[in-house]
PDB file of C-alpha atoms in Angstrom:
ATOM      1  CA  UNK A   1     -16.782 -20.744   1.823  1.00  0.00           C
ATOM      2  CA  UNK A   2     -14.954 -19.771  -1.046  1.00  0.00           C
ATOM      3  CA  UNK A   3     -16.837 -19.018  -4.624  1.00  0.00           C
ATOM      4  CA  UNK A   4     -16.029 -19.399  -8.001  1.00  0.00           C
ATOM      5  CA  UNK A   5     -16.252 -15.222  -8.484  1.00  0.00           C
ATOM      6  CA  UNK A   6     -13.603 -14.843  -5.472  1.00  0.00           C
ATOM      7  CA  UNK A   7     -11.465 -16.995  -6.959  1.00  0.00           C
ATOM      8  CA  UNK A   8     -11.624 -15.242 -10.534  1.00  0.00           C
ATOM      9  CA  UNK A   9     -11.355 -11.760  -8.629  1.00  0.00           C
ATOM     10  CA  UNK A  10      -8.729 -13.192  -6.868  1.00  0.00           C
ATOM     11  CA  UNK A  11      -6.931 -14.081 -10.623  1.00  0.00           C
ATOM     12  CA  UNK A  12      -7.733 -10.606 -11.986  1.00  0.00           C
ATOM     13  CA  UNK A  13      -5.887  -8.744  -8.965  1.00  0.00           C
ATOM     14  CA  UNK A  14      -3.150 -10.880  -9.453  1.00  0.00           C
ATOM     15  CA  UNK A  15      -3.206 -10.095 -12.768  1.00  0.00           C
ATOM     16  CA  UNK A  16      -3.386  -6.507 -12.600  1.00  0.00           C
ATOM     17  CA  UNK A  17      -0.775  -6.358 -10.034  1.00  0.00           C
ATOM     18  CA  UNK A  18       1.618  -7.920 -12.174  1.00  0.00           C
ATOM     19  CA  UNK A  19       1.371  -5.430 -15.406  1.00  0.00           C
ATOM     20  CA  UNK A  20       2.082  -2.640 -12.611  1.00  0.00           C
ATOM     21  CA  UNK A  21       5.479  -4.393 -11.399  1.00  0.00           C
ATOM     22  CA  UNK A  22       3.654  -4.714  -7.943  1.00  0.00           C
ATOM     23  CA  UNK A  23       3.997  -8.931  -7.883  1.00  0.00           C
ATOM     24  CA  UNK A  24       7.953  -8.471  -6.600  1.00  0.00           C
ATOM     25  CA  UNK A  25       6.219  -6.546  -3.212  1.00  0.00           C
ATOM     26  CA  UNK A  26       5.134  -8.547  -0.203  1.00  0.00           C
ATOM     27  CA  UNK A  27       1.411  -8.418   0.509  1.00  0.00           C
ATOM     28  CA  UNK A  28       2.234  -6.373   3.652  1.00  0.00           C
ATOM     29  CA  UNK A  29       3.974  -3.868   1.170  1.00  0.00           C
ATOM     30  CA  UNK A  30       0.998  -4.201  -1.593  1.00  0.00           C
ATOM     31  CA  UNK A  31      -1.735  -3.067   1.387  1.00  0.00           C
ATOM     32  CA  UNK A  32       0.853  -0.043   2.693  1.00  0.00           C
ATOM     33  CA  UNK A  33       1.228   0.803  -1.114  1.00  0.00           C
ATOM     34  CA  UNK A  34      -2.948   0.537  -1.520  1.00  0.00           C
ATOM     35  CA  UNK A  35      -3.108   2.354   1.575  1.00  0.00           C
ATOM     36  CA  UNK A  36      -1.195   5.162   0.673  1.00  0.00           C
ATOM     37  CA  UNK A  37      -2.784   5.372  -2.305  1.00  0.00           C
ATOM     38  CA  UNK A  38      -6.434   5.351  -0.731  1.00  0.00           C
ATOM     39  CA  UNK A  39      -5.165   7.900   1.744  1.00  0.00           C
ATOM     40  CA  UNK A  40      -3.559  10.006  -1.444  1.00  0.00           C
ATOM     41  CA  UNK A  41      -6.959  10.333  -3.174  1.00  0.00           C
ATOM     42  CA  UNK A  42      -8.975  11.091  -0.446  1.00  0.00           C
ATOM     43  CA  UNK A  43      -6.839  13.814   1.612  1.00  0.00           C
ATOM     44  CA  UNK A  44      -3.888  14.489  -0.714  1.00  0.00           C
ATOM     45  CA  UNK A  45      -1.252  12.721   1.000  1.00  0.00           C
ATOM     46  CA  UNK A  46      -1.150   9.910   3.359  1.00  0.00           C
ATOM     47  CA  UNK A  47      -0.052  11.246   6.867  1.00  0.00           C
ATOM     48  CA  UNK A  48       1.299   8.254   9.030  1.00  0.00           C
ATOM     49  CA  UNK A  49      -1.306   8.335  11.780  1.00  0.00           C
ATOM     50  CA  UNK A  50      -4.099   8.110   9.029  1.00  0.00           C
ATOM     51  CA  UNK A  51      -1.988   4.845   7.499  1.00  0.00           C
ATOM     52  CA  UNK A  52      -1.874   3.111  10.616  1.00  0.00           C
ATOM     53  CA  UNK A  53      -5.394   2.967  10.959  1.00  0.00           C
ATOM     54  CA  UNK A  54      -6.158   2.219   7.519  1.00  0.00           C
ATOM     55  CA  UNK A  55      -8.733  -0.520   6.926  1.00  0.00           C
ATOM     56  CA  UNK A  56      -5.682  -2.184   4.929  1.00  0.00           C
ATOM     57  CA  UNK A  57      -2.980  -1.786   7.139  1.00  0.00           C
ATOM     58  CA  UNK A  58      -5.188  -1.252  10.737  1.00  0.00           C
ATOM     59  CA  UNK A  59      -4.070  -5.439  11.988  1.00  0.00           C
ATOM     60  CA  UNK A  60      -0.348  -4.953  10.642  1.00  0.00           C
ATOM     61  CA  UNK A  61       1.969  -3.824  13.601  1.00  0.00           C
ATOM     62  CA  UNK A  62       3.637  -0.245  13.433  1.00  0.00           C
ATOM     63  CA  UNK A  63       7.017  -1.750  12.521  1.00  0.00           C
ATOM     64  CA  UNK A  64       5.554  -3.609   9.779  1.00  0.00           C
ATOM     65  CA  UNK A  65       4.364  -0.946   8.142  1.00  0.00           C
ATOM     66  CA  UNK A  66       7.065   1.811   9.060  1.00  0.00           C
ATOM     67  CA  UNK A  67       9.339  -1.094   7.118  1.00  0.00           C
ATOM     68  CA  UNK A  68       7.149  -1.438   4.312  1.00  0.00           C
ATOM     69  CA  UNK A  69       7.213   2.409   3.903  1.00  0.00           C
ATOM     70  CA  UNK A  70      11.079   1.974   3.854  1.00  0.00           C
ATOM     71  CA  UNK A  71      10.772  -0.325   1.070  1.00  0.00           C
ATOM     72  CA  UNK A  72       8.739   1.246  -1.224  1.00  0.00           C
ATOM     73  CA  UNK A  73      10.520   4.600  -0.879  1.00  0.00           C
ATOM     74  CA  UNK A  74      13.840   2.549  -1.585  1.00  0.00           C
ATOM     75  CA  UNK A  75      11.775   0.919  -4.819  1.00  0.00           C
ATOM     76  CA  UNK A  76      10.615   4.469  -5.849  1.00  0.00           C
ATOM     77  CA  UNK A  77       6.979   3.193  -5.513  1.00  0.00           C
ATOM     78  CA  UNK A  78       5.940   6.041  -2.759  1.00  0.00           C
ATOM     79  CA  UNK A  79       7.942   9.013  -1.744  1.00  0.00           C
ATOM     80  CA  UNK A  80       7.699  11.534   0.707  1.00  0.00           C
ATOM     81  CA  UNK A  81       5.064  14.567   0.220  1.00  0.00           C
ATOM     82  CA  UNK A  82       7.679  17.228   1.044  1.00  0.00           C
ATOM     83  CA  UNK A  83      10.594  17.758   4.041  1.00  0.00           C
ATOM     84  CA  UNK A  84       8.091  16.345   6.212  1.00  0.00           C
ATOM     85  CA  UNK A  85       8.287  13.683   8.245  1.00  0.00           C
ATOM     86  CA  UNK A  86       5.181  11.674   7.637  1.00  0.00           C
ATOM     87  CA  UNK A  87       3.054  12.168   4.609  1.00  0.00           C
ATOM     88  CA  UNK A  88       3.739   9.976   1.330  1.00  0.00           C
ATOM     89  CA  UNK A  89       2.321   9.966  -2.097  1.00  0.00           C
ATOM     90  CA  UNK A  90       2.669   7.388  -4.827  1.00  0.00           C
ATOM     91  CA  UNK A  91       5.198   8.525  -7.666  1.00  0.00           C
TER      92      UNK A  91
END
């Protein structure tokens, strides 16, 4: 059952997402992008292996998310930690 305070949450991420530029992104991109982010705070980057298995991104298939990674680095939303294959950060 859905509530009334789901639905307003719901509004206010929409919102919010919209005043950073994200509501252009697929919500497959949006959870990679959240992911990455999540993965950025806690360990400093976000190494693929650690994505994969994100809460966010742990039922989206490997090619789903290696695309999504693809996009945002083309949209300048994420880019890659250093030379190395594997780690992002949001810019």
């Amino acid at each position: 059952m859905i509530n009334n305070s789901l639905i307003e949450l719901k509004k206010l991420l929409t919102s919010m997402e919209e005043d950073f530029g994200l509501n252009q992104l697929s919500e497959v991109e949006k959870n990679v992008l959240y992911a990455v982010k999540d993965l950025e705070k806690e360990y400093g980057t976000a190494k693929t292996g650690n994505l994969l298995s994100h809460e966010f991104t742990s039922k989206m298939s490997r090619i789903s998310v290696f695309r999504s990674l693809k996009t945002l680095e083309k949209l300048q939303k994420i880019k890659r930690k250093s030379s190395k294959r594997g780690e992002y950060i949001v810019t």
